[in-house]
């Protein structure tokens, strides 16, 4: 791009020099000026190539390393290694504070994951061993959440299914989901028997992203759970019941069971979405 710009300038300069030389009886050979400019261009190209080589040489070994939450990559003897985050920025806005699953307020998500890392690595800064299994329940400072009654919990699968369909419908109307998801929503609109199963498929596949491994981790549940936890008191205990074998992962079979849907209604549709490029 830079070379093209300079070539345009060269053409303009050459035209000007041509006029100038005719006016001053050829006091300086335009061809010499052209050669000088082309030399500048070549020097510029050589500089750009050298700069690219230097930038490649400056690439950090951390560039290809992904560290989990609460960790950052540092260079150690020419190698990249994940270590606990050294410093978390101070957060004075209480809306950015987070409440853990142990009902403990942390100043930020960074500070929670940092504290968890200290415990995972067995560092002396680990305040309580239980923090090893800490995760974010919701944003904001911890507060008393109304308990979910047995009747509320029994009715929650239905409410959850209806809520997911309404969210899916609204996103389709806003054109904020892919054509494939929009087709599922359209089917759900025209066929009531698909209303809940299609919405359940969409939500589960939408959560299964990091990594896409046909199971939802607690970390992947966070975008669904954290914003709604303080508004819907049954959400957290409901999602806990979805993890039937308590392995901290929710499979499609477990998702169907806790939403009281038939697994067969979900499998083929979800595989169709998962296999999309």
Short mmCIF file of C-alpha atoms in Angstrom, two decimals:
data_model
loop_
_atom_site.label_atom_id
_atom_site.label_comp_id
_atom_site.label_asym_id
_atom_site.label_seq_id
_atom_site.Cartn_x
_atom_site.Cartn_y
_atom_site.Cartn_z
CA UNK A 1 0.00 0.00 0.00
CA UNK A 2 2.78 2.37 0.93
CA UNK A 3 4.61 1.53 -2.32
CA UNK A 4 1.49 2.33 -4.37
CA UNK A 5 1.15 5.71 -2.69
CA UNK A 6 4.78 6.49 -3.42
CA UNK A 7 4.37 5.47 -7.06
CA UNK A 8 1.50 7.91 -7.41
CA UNK A 9 3.70 10.60 -5.88
CA UNK A 10 6.43 9.61 -8.34
CA UNK A 11 4.14 10.14 -11.29
CA UNK A 12 3.17 13.57 -10.00
CA UNK A 13 6.77 14.51 -9.28
CA UNK A 14 7.88 13.33 -12.74
CA UNK A 15 5.22 15.45 -14.42
CA UNK A 16 6.24 18.48 -12.41
CA UNK A 17 9.90 17.86 -13.14
CA UNK A 18 9.16 17.53 -16.85
CA UNK A 19 7.53 20.94 -16.87
CA UNK A 20 10.28 22.40 -14.74
CA UNK A 21 13.03 21.06 -16.99
CA UNK A 22 11.46 22.55 -20.09
CA UNK A 23 11.24 25.87 -18.29
CA UNK A 24 14.84 25.79 -17.07
CA UNK A 25 16.52 24.31 -20.15
CA UNK A 26 17.15 20.93 -18.53
CA UNK A 27 19.28 22.09 -15.64
CA UNK A 28 18.85 18.61 -14.03
CA UNK A 29 18.16 15.27 -15.69
CA UNK A 30 14.69 13.99 -14.73
CA UNK A 31 15.84 10.43 -15.23
CA UNK A 32 18.35 10.90 -12.42
CA UNK A 33 15.55 12.09 -10.14
CA UNK A 34 13.44 9.06 -11.15
CA UNK A 35 16.31 6.71 -10.32
CA UNK A 36 16.75 8.35 -6.92
CA UNK A 37 13.08 7.97 -6.10
CA UNK A 38 13.03 4.33 -7.19
CA UNK A 39 16.04 3.77 -4.95
CA UNK A 40 14.09 5.30 -2.06
CA UNK A 41 11.20 2.97 -2.85
CA UNK A 42 13.50 -0.04 -2.87
CA UNK A 43 15.08 1.02 0.40
CA UNK A 44 11.58 1.42 1.83
CA UNK A 45 10.64 -2.09 0.66
CA UNK A 46 13.82 -3.48 2.23
CA UNK A 47 12.98 -1.67 5.47
CA UNK A 48 9.45 -3.05 5.53
CA UNK A 49 10.72 -6.60 4.95
CA UNK A 50 13.33 -6.18 7.69
CA UNK A 51 10.64 -4.81 10.01
CA UNK A 52 8.42 -7.83 9.35
CA UNK A 53 11.33 -10.18 10.12
CA UNK A 54 12.05 -8.30 13.35
CA UNK A 55 8.36 -8.43 14.36
CA UNK A 56 8.29 -12.17 13.75
CA UNK A 57 11.47 -12.54 15.81
CA UNK A 58 9.82 -10.58 18.64
CA UNK A 59 6.86 -12.95 18.89
CA UNK A 60 6.43 -14.14 22.44
CA UNK A 61 6.25 -17.85 23.34
CA UNK A 62 3.03 -16.89 25.14
CA UNK A 63 1.31 -16.02 21.85
CA UNK A 64 0.30 -19.64 21.28
CA UNK A 65 -0.60 -20.44 24.89
CA UNK A 66 -4.12 -20.12 26.31
CA UNK A 67 -4.36 -19.90 30.10
CA UNK A 68 -7.50 -20.68 32.07
CA UNK A 69 -9.38 -18.13 34.15
CA UNK A 70 -7.24 -16.71 36.95
CA UNK A 71 -3.98 -17.41 35.15
CA UNK A 72 -1.75 -15.48 32.79
CA UNK A 73 1.20 -16.49 30.64
CA UNK A 74 4.72 -15.39 31.53
CA UNK A 75 8.04 -16.15 29.88
CA UNK A 76 10.35 -18.41 31.83
CA UNK A 77 13.70 -19.33 30.28
CA UNK A 78 12.37 -18.72 26.79
CA UNK A 79 9.22 -20.79 27.38
CA UNK A 80 5.68 -19.69 28.09
CA UNK A 81 4.05 -20.84 31.31
CA UNK A 82 0.67 -20.18 32.93
CA UNK A 83 0.85 -18.77 36.44
CA UNK A 84 -1.69 -17.20 38.77
CA UNK A 85 -2.60 -13.65 37.81
CA UNK A 86 -0.24 -11.33 39.65
CA UNK A 87 -2.37 -8.20 39.87
CA UNK A 88 -6.11 -7.63 39.48
CA UNK A 89 -7.37 -4.09 38.87
CA UNK A 90 -9.20 -2.46 41.75
CA UNK A 91 -12.96 -2.33 41.26
CA UNK A 92 -14.80 0.28 43.30
CA UNK A 93 -18.11 -0.06 41.46
CA UNK A 94 -20.10 -2.61 43.47
CA UNK A 95 -21.95 -3.63 40.32
CA UNK A 96 -18.70 -5.18 39.13
CA UNK A 97 -18.26 -7.17 42.31
CA UNK A 98 -19.14 -10.86 42.12
CA UNK A 99 -20.73 -13.31 44.52
CA UNK A 100 -19.29 -16.82 44.66
CA UNK A 101 -21.10 -20.10 45.14
CA UNK A 102 -19.97 -19.91 48.79
CA UNK A 103 -21.83 -16.62 49.24
CA UNK A 104 -18.56 -14.70 49.45
CA UNK A 105 -18.16 -11.33 47.72
CA UNK A 106 -15.06 -10.72 45.62
CA UNK A 107 -14.06 -7.36 44.22
CA UNK A 108 -14.05 -8.70 40.65
CA UNK A 109 -14.15 -11.90 38.63
CA UNK A 110 -10.37 -11.55 38.31
CA UNK A 111 -9.89 -11.57 42.08
CA UNK A 112 -12.13 -14.64 42.50
CA UNK A 113 -10.28 -16.63 39.84
CA UNK A 114 -6.94 -15.42 41.20
CA UNK A 115 -7.85 -16.67 44.69
CA UNK A 116 -9.00 -19.98 43.21
CA UNK A 117 -5.72 -20.33 41.36
CA UNK A 118 -3.75 -19.77 44.57
CA UNK A 119 -5.61 -22.68 46.15
CA UNK A 120 -5.27 -24.91 43.09
CA UNK A 121 -1.50 -24.30 43.06
CA UNK A 122 -1.19 -24.85 46.83
CA UNK A 123 0.12 -21.37 47.48
CA UNK A 124 0.25 -19.96 51.00
CA UNK A 125 -2.02 -17.11 49.92
CA UNK A 126 -4.95 -19.54 49.65
CA UNK A 127 -7.35 -18.23 52.29
CA UNK A 128 -9.77 -21.20 52.43
CA UNK A 129 -9.41 -24.58 50.78
CA UNK A 130 -13.02 -24.48 49.55
CA UNK A 131 -12.11 -21.59 47.25
CA UNK A 132 -10.41 -24.23 45.08
CA UNK A 133 -13.93 -25.01 43.81
CA UNK A 134 -15.24 -21.44 43.77
CA UNK A 135 -17.11 -20.04 40.80
CA UNK A 136 -19.23 -16.97 40.14
CA UNK A 137 -22.88 -17.27 41.07
CA UNK A 138 -23.95 -13.78 40.04
CA UNK A 139 -22.77 -10.21 39.58
CA UNK A 140 -22.95 -7.75 42.44
CA UNK A 141 -22.36 -8.11 46.14
CA UNK A 142 -23.76 -11.18 47.85
CA UNK A 143 -27.24 -10.77 49.23
CA UNK A 144 -29.96 -12.95 50.65
CA UNK A 145 -31.76 -14.84 47.90
CA UNK A 146 -35.24 -16.21 48.55
CA UNK A 147 -35.25 -19.98 48.91
CA UNK A 148 -36.92 -22.01 46.19
CA UNK A 149 -39.90 -23.92 47.57
CA UNK A 150 -40.77 -27.47 46.54
CA UNK A 151 -43.80 -26.25 44.59
CA UNK A 152 -41.74 -23.62 42.78
CA UNK A 153 -39.06 -26.16 41.92
CA UNK A 154 -41.64 -28.64 40.64
CA UNK A 155 -43.04 -26.01 38.28
CA UNK A 156 -39.68 -24.59 37.25
CA UNK A 157 -38.94 -26.91 34.27
CA UNK A 158 -42.10 -25.64 32.56
CA UNK A 159 -41.24 -22.02 33.29
CA UNK A 160 -37.68 -22.57 32.09
CA UNK A 161 -38.86 -24.11 28.82
CA UNK A 162 -41.28 -21.25 28.21
CA UNK A 163 -38.63 -18.65 29.04
CA UNK A 164 -36.14 -20.21 26.61
CA UNK A 165 -38.71 -20.21 23.81
CA UNK A 166 -39.56 -16.54 24.41
CA UNK A 167 -35.87 -15.57 24.35
CA UNK A 168 -35.31 -17.58 21.17
CA UNK A 169 -38.35 -15.95 19.55
CA UNK A 170 -37.21 -12.44 20.46
CA UNK A 171 -33.69 -13.04 19.13
CA UNK A 172 -35.13 -14.41 15.89
CA UNK A 173 -37.29 -11.31 15.48
CA UNK A 174 -34.21 -9.13 16.03
CA UNK A 175 -32.28 -11.20 13.48
CA UNK A 176 -29.63 -11.92 16.12
CA UNK A 177 -29.40 -15.69 15.66
CA UNK A 178 -28.22 -17.76 12.71
CA UNK A 179 -30.55 -18.96 9.92
CA UNK A 180 -30.45 -22.46 11.35
CA UNK A 181 -31.64 -21.31 14.77
CA UNK A 182 -34.25 -19.12 13.11
CA UNK A 183 -35.57 -22.16 11.27
CA UNK A 184 -35.91 -24.00 14.57
CA UNK A 185 -37.85 -21.05 15.98
CA UNK A 186 -40.09 -20.99 12.91
CA UNK A 187 -40.83 -24.69 13.32
CA UNK A 188 -41.64 -24.12 17.00
CA UNK A 189 -44.08 -21.36 16.06
CA UNK A 190 -45.97 -23.54 13.59
CA UNK A 191 -45.84 -26.81 15.52
CA UNK A 192 -46.62 -26.58 19.25
CA UNK A 193 -45.14 -30.04 19.82
CA UNK A 194 -41.72 -28.61 18.90
CA UNK A 195 -42.07 -25.41 20.90
CA UNK A 196 -40.12 -26.51 23.96
CA UNK A 197 -37.78 -29.10 22.45
CA UNK A 198 -36.49 -26.71 19.78
CA UNK A 199 -35.93 -23.98 22.36
CA UNK A 200 -34.09 -26.45 24.63
CA UNK A 201 -31.86 -27.54 21.73
CA UNK A 202 -31.05 -23.95 20.83
CA UNK A 203 -30.16 -22.99 24.41
CA UNK A 204 -28.04 -26.07 25.07
CA UNK A 205 -26.09 -25.81 21.81
CA UNK A 206 -25.66 -22.07 22.30
CA UNK A 207 -24.09 -22.66 25.71
CA UNK A 208 -21.82 -25.48 24.51
CA UNK A 209 -19.09 -23.31 23.01
CA UNK A 210 -15.83 -23.26 24.99
CA UNK A 211 -15.00 -25.94 24.07
CA UNK A 212 -17.70 -27.41 21.83
CA UNK A 213 -17.63 -30.90 23.32
CA UNK A 214 -21.29 -31.93 23.70
CA UNK A 215 -21.32 -31.10 27.40
CA UNK A 216 -21.94 -27.86 29.29
CA UNK A 217 -19.52 -26.98 32.07
CA UNK A 218 -20.26 -24.70 35.01
CA UNK A 219 -18.18 -22.07 33.26
CA UNK A 220 -20.34 -22.36 30.14
CA UNK A 221 -23.49 -22.05 32.26
CA UNK A 222 -22.28 -18.72 33.60
CA UNK A 223 -23.78 -16.52 30.81
CA UNK A 224 -27.19 -18.03 31.56
CA UNK A 225 -26.93 -18.22 35.32
CA UNK A 226 -25.14 -15.08 36.53
CA UNK A 227 -27.43 -12.36 35.10
CA UNK A 228 -30.63 -14.09 36.25
CA UNK A 229 -29.63 -15.56 39.58
CA UNK A 230 -30.76 -12.67 41.74
CA UNK A 231 -33.98 -12.29 39.72
CA UNK A 232 -35.02 -15.94 39.61
CA UNK A 233 -34.46 -17.67 42.94
CA UNK A 234 -35.03 -21.19 41.57
CA UNK A 235 -32.57 -20.97 38.69
CA UNK A 236 -29.39 -21.93 40.54
CA UNK A 237 -30.82 -24.94 42.41
CA UNK A 238 -32.58 -26.06 39.22
CA UNK A 239 -29.35 -26.00 37.19
CA UNK A 240 -27.62 -27.88 40.00
CA UNK A 241 -30.20 -30.67 39.66
CA UNK A 242 -29.42 -30.90 35.93
CA UNK A 243 -25.96 -32.22 36.81
CA UNK A 244 -27.29 -35.61 37.83
CA UNK A 245 -23.91 -37.32 38.35
CA UNK A 246 -22.33 -34.23 39.98
CA UNK A 247 -19.34 -34.23 37.61
CA UNK A 248 -19.71 -30.46 37.01
CA UNK A 249 -20.82 -31.11 33.42
CA UNK A 250 -24.34 -31.21 31.95
CA UNK A 251 -24.77 -33.59 29.04
CA UNK A 252 -27.59 -33.36 26.52
CA UNK A 253 -29.23 -36.36 28.19
CA UNK A 254 -29.13 -34.62 31.58
CA UNK A 255 -30.42 -31.39 30.01
CA UNK A 256 -33.40 -33.21 28.50
CA UNK A 257 -34.15 -35.00 31.76
CA UNK A 258 -34.16 -31.93 33.99
CA UNK A 259 -36.35 -30.04 31.46
CA UNK A 260 -38.68 -33.06 31.37
CA UNK A 261 -38.26 -33.59 27.62
CA UNK A 262 -37.66 -36.72 25.57
CA UNK A 263 -34.00 -37.08 24.60
CA UNK A 264 -34.93 -38.29 21.12
CA UNK A 265 -36.60 -34.94 20.42
CA UNK A 266 -33.30 -33.14 20.93
CA UNK A 267 -30.49 -35.36 19.61
CA UNK A 268 -30.80 -35.08 15.82
CA UNK A 269 -31.47 -31.35 15.84
CA UNK A 270 -28.54 -30.61 18.10
CA UNK A 271 -26.16 -32.72 16.07
CA UNK A 272 -27.30 -30.83 12.99
CA UNK A 273 -26.32 -27.56 14.65
CA UNK A 274 -23.07 -28.91 16.07
CA UNK A 275 -21.92 -30.14 12.66
CA UNK A 276 -22.42 -26.75 11.04
CA UNK A 277 -19.14 -25.02 9.99
#
